[in-house]
Coordinates of C-alpha atoms and ligand atoms in Angstrom, one line a residue:
X1 CA 117.6 69.0 95.4
X2 CA 114.3 69.9 97.0
X3 CA 112.9 73.4 96.3
X4 CA 112.2 75.4 99.4
X5 CA 108.5 75.8 99.8
X6 CA 107.2 79.4 99.6
X7 CA 104.7 80.5 102.3
X8 CA 101.5 78.7 101.3
X9 CA 99.7 81.7 99.9
X10 CA 102.7 83.5 98.4
X11 CA 102.2 82.2 94.9
X12 CA 98.5 82.9 94.9
X13 CA 99.0 86.4 96.1
X14 CA 101.6 87.0 93.4
X15 CA 99.3 85.5 90.9
X16 CA 96.5 87.8 91.9
X17 CA 98.9 90.7 91.1
X18 CA 100.6 89.6 87.9
X19 CA 98.2 87.0 86.6
X20 CA 99.0 83.4 85.4
X21 CA 101.3 84.6 82.6
X22 CA 103.2 86.7 85.0
X23 CA 104.4 83.8 87.2
X24 CA 106.9 81.0 86.4
X25 CA 107.7 78.2 88.7
X26 CA 109.4 74.8 88.6
X27 CA 111.1 73.8 85.4
X28 CA 109.9 77.1 83.8
X29 CA 111.9 79.1 86.3
X30 CA 115.1 77.1 85.8
X31 CA 116.7 79.1 83.0
X32 CA 116.5 82.2 85.2
X33 CA 118.5 80.5 87.9
X34 CA 121.8 80.2 86.1
X35 CA 124.0 82.9 84.6
X36 CA 125.3 83.0 81.0
X37 CA 128.8 81.9 82.0
X38 CA 127.4 79.0 84.1
X39 CA 129.4 80.2 87.1
X40 CA 126.4 80.2 89.5
X41 CA 123.3 78.1 89.8
X42 CA 120.7 79.4 92.3
X43 CA 117.1 78.6 93.3
X44 CA 114.0 80.7 93.4
X45 CA 110.4 80.1 94.6
X46 CA 109.2 81.8 91.4
X47 CA 110.0 84.1 88.6
X48 CA 107.7 87.1 88.6
X49 CA 107.0 88.9 85.3
X50 CA 105.0 92.0 85.8
X51 CA 103.3 93.5 82.8
X52 CA 103.7 97.1 83.9
X53 CA 105.1 99.5 86.4
X54 CA 102.0 99.5 88.7
X55 CA 102.1 95.7 88.8
X56 CA 105.8 95.8 89.6
X57 CA 105.2 98.4 92.4
X58 CA 102.5 96.1 93.9
X59 CA 104.9 93.1 93.9
X60 CA 107.6 95.2 95.5
X61 CA 105.2 96.4 98.3
X62 CA 104.3 92.8 98.9
X63 CA 107.9 91.8 99.2
X64 CA 108.6 94.6 101.6
X65 CA 105.7 93.6 103.7
X66 CA 106.9 90.0 103.8
X67 CA 110.6 90.6 103.8
X68 CA 111.2 88.7 100.6
X69 CA 114.4 89.5 98.7
X70 CA 114.2 90.3 95.0
X71 CA 116.7 89.8 92.2
X72 CA 116.0 92.0 89.1
X73 CA 116.8 90.2 85.9
X74 CA 117.0 91.5 82.3
X75 CA 118.5 89.4 79.5
X76 CA 120.6 87.4 81.9
X77 CA 123.8 88.1 80.0
X78 CA 125.8 89.3 83.0
X79 CA 129.5 88.4 83.0
X80 CA 129.7 88.6 86.8
X81 CA 126.6 86.7 88.0
X82 CA 124.7 90.0 88.7
X83 CA 121.2 88.7 88.0
X84 CA 121.1 85.2 89.5
X85 CA 119.4 84.3 92.7
X86 CA 121.4 82.7 95.6
X87 CA 121.4 79.0 96.4
X88 CA 119.2 79.6 99.5
X89 CA 116.0 79.6 97.4
X90 CA 114.4 82.5 99.1
X91 CA 115.0 85.2 96.5
X92 CA 112.3 86.0 94.0
X93 CA 113.6 86.6 90.5
X94 CA 111.8 89.6 88.9
X95 CA 112.0 89.7 85.2
X96 CA 111.0 92.8 83.3
X97 CA 110.8 91.1 80.0
X98 CA 107.1 91.8 79.5
X99 CA 107.7 95.5 80.0
X100 CA 109.3 96.0 76.6
X101 CA 107.5 98.8 74.8
X102 CA 109.2 101.5 72.8
X103 CA 107.0 104.3 74.1
X104 CA 108.4 107.1 71.8
X105 CA 111.1 108.0 69.4
X106 CA 111.6 111.7 68.7
X107 CA 114.1 112.5 65.9
X108 CA 114.0 116.3 66.6
X109 CA 114.6 116.0 70.3
X110 CA 116.9 113.1 69.6
X111 CA 115.4 111.0 72.4
X112 CA 113.6 107.8 72.8
X113 CA 111.5 106.5 75.7
X114 CA 111.9 102.8 76.1
X115 CA 110.9 100.3 78.8
X116 CA 113.4 98.2 80.7
X117 CA 112.5 94.8 79.2
X118 CA 113.1 95.8 75.6
X119 CA 116.1 94.0 74.1
X120 CA 118.7 96.7 73.3
X121 CA 118.7 95.6 69.7
X122 CA 114.9 96.3 69.5
X123 CA 115.6 99.8 70.8
X124 CA 118.4 100.3 68.3
X125 CA 116.1 99.1 65.4
X126 CA 113.3 101.5 66.5
X127 CA 115.7 104.4 66.6
X128 CA 117.1 103.4 63.2
X129 CA 113.6 103.5 61.7
X130 CA 113.5 107.2 62.5
X131 CA 116.9 107.9 61.1
X132 CA 118.6 107.9 64.5
X133 CA 121.3 105.9 66.1
X134 CA 121.1 104.6 69.7
X135 CA 124.8 104.8 70.2
X136 CA 125.9 101.9 72.5
X137 CA 126.8 98.6 71.0
X138 CA 127.8 95.4 72.8
X139 CA 128.2 91.8 71.7
X140 CA 125.1 90.7 73.6
X141 CA 122.8 93.4 72.4
X142 CA 120.3 91.0 70.8
X143 CA 119.6 89.5 74.2
X144 CA 120.6 92.1 76.8
X145 CA 117.8 94.4 77.9
X146 CA 117.6 98.1 78.4
X147 CA 117.2 97.7 82.2
X148 CA 120.3 95.5 82.5
X149 CA 122.4 97.7 80.3
X150 CA 121.5 100.8 82.4
X151 CA 121.8 99.0 85.7
X152 CA 125.3 97.9 84.9
X153 CA 126.3 101.1 83.1
X154 CA 127.4 99.0 80.2
X155 CA 130.1 100.3 77.8
X156 CA 130.9 98.5 74.6
X157 CA 132.4 99.3 71.3
X158 CA 131.5 103.0 70.8
X159 CA 132.3 104.4 74.3
X160 CA 135.2 106.4 72.9
X161 CA 132.7 108.5 70.9
X162 CA 129.4 108.5 72.8
X163 CA 130.3 107.5 76.3
X164 CA 128.8 104.6 78.3
X165 CA 125.2 103.9 79.2
X166 CA 125.2 106.6 81.9
X167 CA 126.0 109.2 79.3
X168 CA 122.9 108.3 77.3
X169 CA 120.3 108.6 80.1
X170 CA 118.3 111.8 80.3
X171 CA 115.4 110.6 82.4
X172 CA 114.3 107.6 84.3
X173 CA 111.2 105.8 85.7
X174 CA 111.9 103.4 88.5
X175 CA 110.2 101.4 91.3
X176 CA 112.1 102.2 94.4
X177 CA 112.7 99.6 97.1
X178 CA 109.7 100.8 99.2
X179 CA 107.4 100.3 96.2
X180 CA 107.1 104.0 95.4
X181 CA 107.3 104.9 91.7
X182 CA 109.9 107.5 90.7
X183 CA 108.5 109.4 87.7
X184 CA 111.4 111.3 86.2
X185 CA 111.1 110.6 82.5
X186 CA 112.3 114.1 81.6
X187 CA 113.8 114.5 78.2
X188 CA 115.8 117.7 79.0
X189 CA 119.4 118.3 78.1
X190 CA 119.6 120.8 80.9
X191 CA 117.9 120.2 84.3
X192 CA 119.7 121.3 87.4
X193 CA 117.1 120.5 90.0
X194 CA 119.0 118.8 92.8
X195 CA 120.5 115.4 93.0
X196 CA 120.5 113.5 89.6
X197 CA 118.7 110.4 91.0
X198 CA 118.8 108.7 87.6
X199 CA 122.6 108.5 88.0
X200 CA 122.2 106.7 91.4
X201 CA 120.1 104.0 89.7
X202 CA 122.3 103.7 86.6
X203 CA 125.2 101.4 87.6
X204 CA 123.6 100.3 90.9
X205 CA 123.2 96.8 89.6
X206 CA 119.6 96.5 90.9
X207 CA 120.6 97.2 94.5
X208 CA 118.6 100.5 94.7
X209 CA 115.4 99.6 92.9
X210 CA 114.1 98.7 89.5
X211 CA 114.6 100.9 86.4
X212 CA 111.4 100.4 84.5
X213 CA 111.8 102.9 81.7
X214 CA 114.3 105.6 80.5
X215 CA 114.7 108.5 78.2
X216 CA 117.8 107.8 76.1
X217 CA 119.8 110.2 74.0
X218 CA 120.0 109.5 70.3
X219 CA 122.3 110.9 67.6
X220 CA 121.6 111.3 63.9
X221 CA 122.3 108.1 62.0
X222 CA 125.7 108.2 60.3
X223 CA 125.5 108.0 56.5
X224 CA 129.0 106.9 55.8
X225 CA 130.8 104.1 57.7
X226 CA 134.2 102.6 57.0
X227 CA 135.8 99.7 58.8
X228 CA 139.2 98.1 58.6
X229 CA 140.9 95.1 60.2
X230 CA 144.6 95.7 60.6
X231 CA 147.4 93.3 61.4
X232 CA 149.7 95.2 63.8
X233 CA 153.1 94.1 65.2
X234 CA 152.4 94.9 68.9
X235 CA 150.0 96.5 71.3
X236 CA 152.4 99.5 71.3
X237 CA 151.8 99.8 67.5
X238 CA 148.0 99.5 68.0
X239 CA 148.1 102.3 70.5
X240 CA 150.3 104.5 68.3
X241 CA 147.9 103.8 65.4
X242 CA 145.0 104.9 67.6
X243 CA 146.7 108.2 68.2
X244 CA 147.2 108.7 64.5
X245 CA 143.6 107.9 63.8
X246 CA 142.5 110.5 66.4
X247 CA 144.8 113.2 64.9
X248 CA 143.6 112.3 61.4
X249 CA 139.8 112.6 62.0
X250 CA 138.9 112.6 65.7
X251 CA 135.2 113.5 65.1
X252 CA 134.6 110.4 63.0
X253 CA 136.2 107.8 65.3
X254 CA 133.5 105.3 66.0
X255 CA 135.4 102.4 67.4
X256 CA 139.0 101.3 67.9
X257 CA 139.3 97.7 69.2
X258 CA 142.3 95.5 69.9
X259 CA 142.5 91.7 69.6
X260 CA 145.3 89.3 70.2
X261 CA 146.3 86.5 67.8
X262 CA 145.3 84.0 70.4
X263 CA 141.7 85.3 70.6
X264 CA 141.4 85.6 66.9
X265 CA 142.6 82.0 66.5
X266 CA 139.8 80.8 68.8
X267 CA 137.2 82.7 66.8
X268 CA 138.5 81.2 63.5
X269 CA 138.5 77.7 65.0
X270 CA 135.1 77.8 66.7
X271 CA 132.8 80.2 65.0
X272 CA 131.2 78.9 61.8
X273 CA 131.6 81.3 58.9
X274 CA 134.4 83.3 60.5
X275 CA 137.2 84.1 58.0
X276 CA 140.2 86.3 58.2
X277 CA 140.3 88.9 55.4
X278 CA 144.1 89.1 55.6
X279 CA 146.7 87.1 53.8
X280 CA 148.2 85.6 57.0
X281 CA 147.3 85.4 60.7
X282 CA 149.0 88.0 62.9
X283 CA 150.1 88.3 66.5
X284 CA 147.9 91.4 67.1
X285 CA 145.0 93.1 65.4
X286 CA 143.3 96.5 65.5
X287 CA 139.8 97.1 64.2
X288 CA 139.1 100.7 63.2
X289 CA 135.7 102.1 62.4
X290 CA 135.0 105.6 61.2
X291 CA 131.4 106.9 60.8
X292 CA 130.1 110.3 59.8
X293 CA 126.8 112.1 59.1
X294 CA 128.6 114.1 56.4
X295 CA 127.6 113.2 52.9
X296 CA 130.9 114.1 51.2
X297 CA 131.9 110.5 50.5
X298 CA 135.4 111.2 51.8
X299 CA 135.5 108.9 54.8
X300 CA 137.1 106.1 52.8
X301 CA 139.9 108.4 51.7
X302 CA 140.4 109.5 55.3
X303 CA 140.7 105.9 56.5
X304 CA 143.0 104.9 53.6
X305 CA 145.4 107.8 54.2
X306 CA 145.8 107.1 57.9
X307 CA 146.4 103.3 57.3
X308 CA 148.9 104.1 54.5
X309 CA 150.8 106.3 56.9
X310 CA 150.6 103.6 59.5
X311 CA 152.1 101.1 57.0
X312 CA 154.9 103.4 56.2
X313 CA 155.6 104.0 59.8
X314 CA 155.7 100.2 60.5
X315 CA 152.6 100.4 62.7
X316 CA 150.5 98.4 60.3
X317 CA 151.6 95.1 58.7
X318 CA 148.5 94.5 56.6
X319 CA 145.0 95.8 56.4
X320 CA 141.6 95.0 54.9
X321 CA 138.9 97.6 54.4
X322 CA 135.4 96.4 54.1
X323 CA 133.9 96.9 50.6
X324 CA 130.3 96.3 51.5
X325 CA 128.0 96.1 54.5
X326 CA 128.4 92.3 54.5
X327 CA 132.1 92.6 54.7
X328 CA 131.7 95.2 57.5
X329 CA 129.6 92.7 59.5
X330 CA 132.1 89.9 58.8
X331 CA 134.9 92.0 60.3
X332 CA 132.8 92.9 63.3
X333 CA 131.9 89.2 63.7
X334 CA 135.6 88.4 64.3
X335 CA 135.5 90.8 67.2
X336 CA 132.1 90.2 68.6
X337 CA 132.4 86.4 68.8
X338 CA 135.4 86.6 71.0
X339 CA 133.5 85.8 74.2
X340 CA 131.6 82.9 72.6
X341 CA 134.7 81.4 71.0
X342 CA 136.5 81.5 74.4
X343 CA 133.6 79.7 76.0
X344 CA 133.9 77.0 73.3
X345 CA 137.6 76.7 73.7
X346 CA 137.3 75.9 77.4
X347 CA 137.1 77.6 80.8
X348 CA 138.2 81.2 81.1
X349 CA 138.8 83.7 83.8
X350 CA 137.7 87.2 82.9
X351 CA 139.2 90.4 84.0
X352 CA 137.2 93.3 82.7
X353 CA 139.8 96.0 83.5
X354 CA 140.5 99.6 82.5
X355 CA 143.7 101.6 82.6
X356 CA 144.7 104.9 81.0
X357 CA 145.0 104.3 77.2
X358 CA 148.7 105.0 77.3
X359 CA 149.2 102.2 79.7
X360 CA 147.4 99.4 77.7
X361 CA 150.6 97.9 76.2
X362 CA 152.3 97.7 79.6
X363 CA 149.1 96.1 81.1
X364 CA 149.2 93.5 78.4
X365 CA 152.9 92.7 78.8
X366 CA 153.0 92.7 82.5
X367 CA 149.7 90.9 83.2
X368 CA 150.6 88.2 80.6
X369 CA 154.0 87.6 82.2
X370 CA 152.5 87.5 85.7
X371 CA 149.8 85.0 84.7
X372 CA 152.3 82.8 82.7
X373 CA 154.5 82.7 85.8
X374 CA 151.6 81.7 88.0
X375 CA 150.2 79.0 85.7
X376 CA 152.6 77.8 83.0
X377 CA 150.6 77.0 79.9
X378 CA 147.8 79.4 80.6
X379 CA 146.7 81.3 77.5
X380 CA 146.2 85.1 77.9
X381 CA 143.5 86.5 75.6
X382 CA 143.6 90.3 75.9
X383 CA 141.1 92.1 73.7
X384 CA 138.7 94.9 73.8
X385 CA 138.1 98.5 73.7
X386 CA 141.5 100.0 73.3
X387 CA 140.0 103.4 72.3
X388 CA 138.7 103.8 75.9
X389 CA 141.3 101.9 77.8
X390 CA 139.0 98.9 78.6
X391 CA 140.8 95.6 78.0
X392 CA 139.2 92.2 78.7
X393 CA 142.3 90.5 80.0
X394 CA 140.9 87.0 79.9
X395 CA 142.8 83.9 80.6
X396 CA 142.0 80.6 78.8
X397 CA 142.8 77.3 80.6
X398 CA 145.9 75.4 79.7
X399 CA 144.8 72.8 77.1
X400 CA 145.8 69.9 79.2
X401 CA 144.0 71.1 82.4
X402 CA 140.4 70.3 83.5
X403 CA 138.1 73.3 83.6
X404 CA 137.4 72.8 87.3
X405 CA 141.1 72.7 88.2
X406 CA 141.6 75.9 86.3
X407 CA 138.6 77.7 87.7
X408 CA 139.7 76.7 91.2
X409 CA 142.6 79.2 90.6
X410 CA 140.4 82.1 89.5
X411 CA 141.0 84.2 92.6
X412 CA 144.7 83.9 92.3
X413 CA 144.6 84.8 88.6
X414 CA 142.4 87.8 89.2
X415 CA 144.7 88.9 92.0
X416 CA 147.9 88.9 89.9
X417 CA 146.1 90.7 87.1
X418 CA 144.6 93.3 89.4
X419 CA 148.0 94.0 91.1
X420 CA 149.2 95.2 87.7
X421 CA 146.0 97.1 87.0
X422 CA 146.2 98.8 90.4
X423 CA 149.8 99.8 89.7
X424 CA 148.8 101.3 86.4
X425 CA 146.0 103.4 88.0
X426 CA 143.2 101.3 86.6
X427 CA 139.9 99.7 87.7
X428 CA 139.0 96.1 88.4
X429 CA 135.6 96.5 86.7
X430 CA 135.3 98.7 83.6
X431 CA 132.0 97.8 82.1
X432 CA 130.7 94.5 83.4
X433 CA 130.0 95.6 86.9
X434 CA 130.7 93.9 90.3
X435 CA 127.9 91.5 90.5
X436 CA 128.3 88.4 92.6
X437 CA 131.8 87.7 91.4
X438 CA 133.7 90.7 92.6
X439 CA 132.2 92.2 95.9
X440 CA 135.4 91.3 97.9
X441 CA 137.3 93.6 95.5
X442 CA 135.0 96.5 96.5
X443 CA 136.4 96.3 100.0
X444 CA 140.0 96.3 98.7
X445 CA 139.6 99.0 96.0
X446 CA 136.8 101.2 97.2
X447 CA 137.1 100.8 101.0
X448 CA 137.0 103.8 103.3
X449 CA 134.8 106.8 102.6
X450 CA 133.7 105.6 99.2
X451 CA 132.3 102.2 100.2
X452 CA 130.9 103.7 103.5
X453 CA 129.0 106.3 101.5
X454 CA 127.6 103.7 99.2
X455 CA 126.5 101.6 102.2
X456 CA 124.7 104.7 103.6
X457 CA 122.9 105.3 100.4
X458 CA 121.9 101.7 100.2
X459 CA 120.6 101.7 103.8
X460 CA 118.6 104.9 103.2
X461 CA 116.8 103.6 100.1
X462 CA 116.6 99.9 101.0
X463 CA 116.8 99.6 104.8
X464 CA 115.7 96.0 104.8
X465 CA 118.3 95.0 102.2
X466 CA 115.9 93.3 99.9
X467 CA 117.2 94.5 96.6
X468 CA 119.6 92.1 94.9
X469 CA 121.3 90.9 98.1
X470 CA 124.8 89.4 97.7
X471 CA 125.7 91.7 94.8
X472 CA 128.0 94.7 94.6
X473 CA 128.6 95.0 98.4
X474 CA 131.1 92.8 100.3
X475 CA 129.5 90.7 103.1
X476 CA 131.0 92.9 105.9
Ligands
MLT501 C1 133.1 92.1 74.9 O1 133.5 93.2 74.8 O2 133.1 91.3 73.9 C2 132.7 91.5 76.3 O3 132.6 92.6 77.2 C3 133.6 90.4 76.6 C4 134.2 89.5 77.5 O4 134.8 90.0 78.5 O5 134.3 88.3 77.3
ZN502 ZN1 133.5 94.6 76.2

């Protein structure tokens, strides 16, 4: 396919702003044009990689002048195609990967100032060096960048204790769609001075400007951590076990994850080195993690007692508690490799949904039945963050179907799942965002005053509609 030609001088003007290292074209730009799931393949005249906020602001002003649409891209790990350019070939990809400094970590203020292009893991490591925890953990944290995590308001495994990305943001620096720089890197816990503009940019999926740096909240690093993998008889039992864990030691609850036997089977089959620390495979699993800054050494006792009570009550069939950091990581690997294992097993349709925690078992039962009725042989793979009500209700293709035949049914599948989710008072996007995959659902679910107000905000900040077009908002 022929690449569309950018206006003759566009590349040289961009080069004058960001330098040779700051511009990628042709084959070098290719990896930025496809999303992680390979759902979309777009085209771009160039990938622009500014080295700092002022360079980015100059690029944005140029784009406004010439009416060039921009697609912000972080680690390109979006599950909903949020960071890929369209097929038209007119959208510039703007990567913040070179703006990756950790500007400051302050263990007394419990804050860090970090630039948008830093991989989340690098920020976590920098915090850990100062005895602090940057408390948000997701499977893609080695690749996902701060800017993308904030722009999508990512959640992950520890939301039940520390909240999602939004809850961690105290201050922000951003380049707005008119090229102005918003300097609001305040590290204050209290600051009631009008609209909290940082919260407009967090979760905006790059439609309102570029987050370039943020002040993030830290917590003291826990000194005791205990993790267990439990075989449980049903999602109801997993939910009842969660309740018991909360009553047992709510302040130490760090994660409570659910996995199905199907998803675990894929991990054991496809992920090298993955082994089950239990005698036999189960139909359902719960992963419980407790963590504490107390130094009393009693966390283990606390976990053992709640699991023993769970065994007696028939909520737990078997359990393995990690005896070392290596075992802790091995248990987490079983959970974190779920998305990768599903990819290796074949095509999957993802539903990143949330419902009230009490309704999770009903969600799993009803959505599984609805999908099996729609496509006999489909394999439901529900898993995720039971402790905050966010279940990844993913469906794996029937083994004897082609990937394309299965993916051709994605809208129908998402529809039947979402019907159940709606009935249970849930959301069609819990932590992955709307991206390019789900804008039509915005019309259905957020129509009326909610969507209209979002459109007004968008028009006020980005009147020419140049920021990440085709994402978040439905076409009309
Ligand atoms: C996860 O929690 O592992 C991801 O958000 C996964 C997914 O939906 O595949
Ligand atoms: Zn998740």
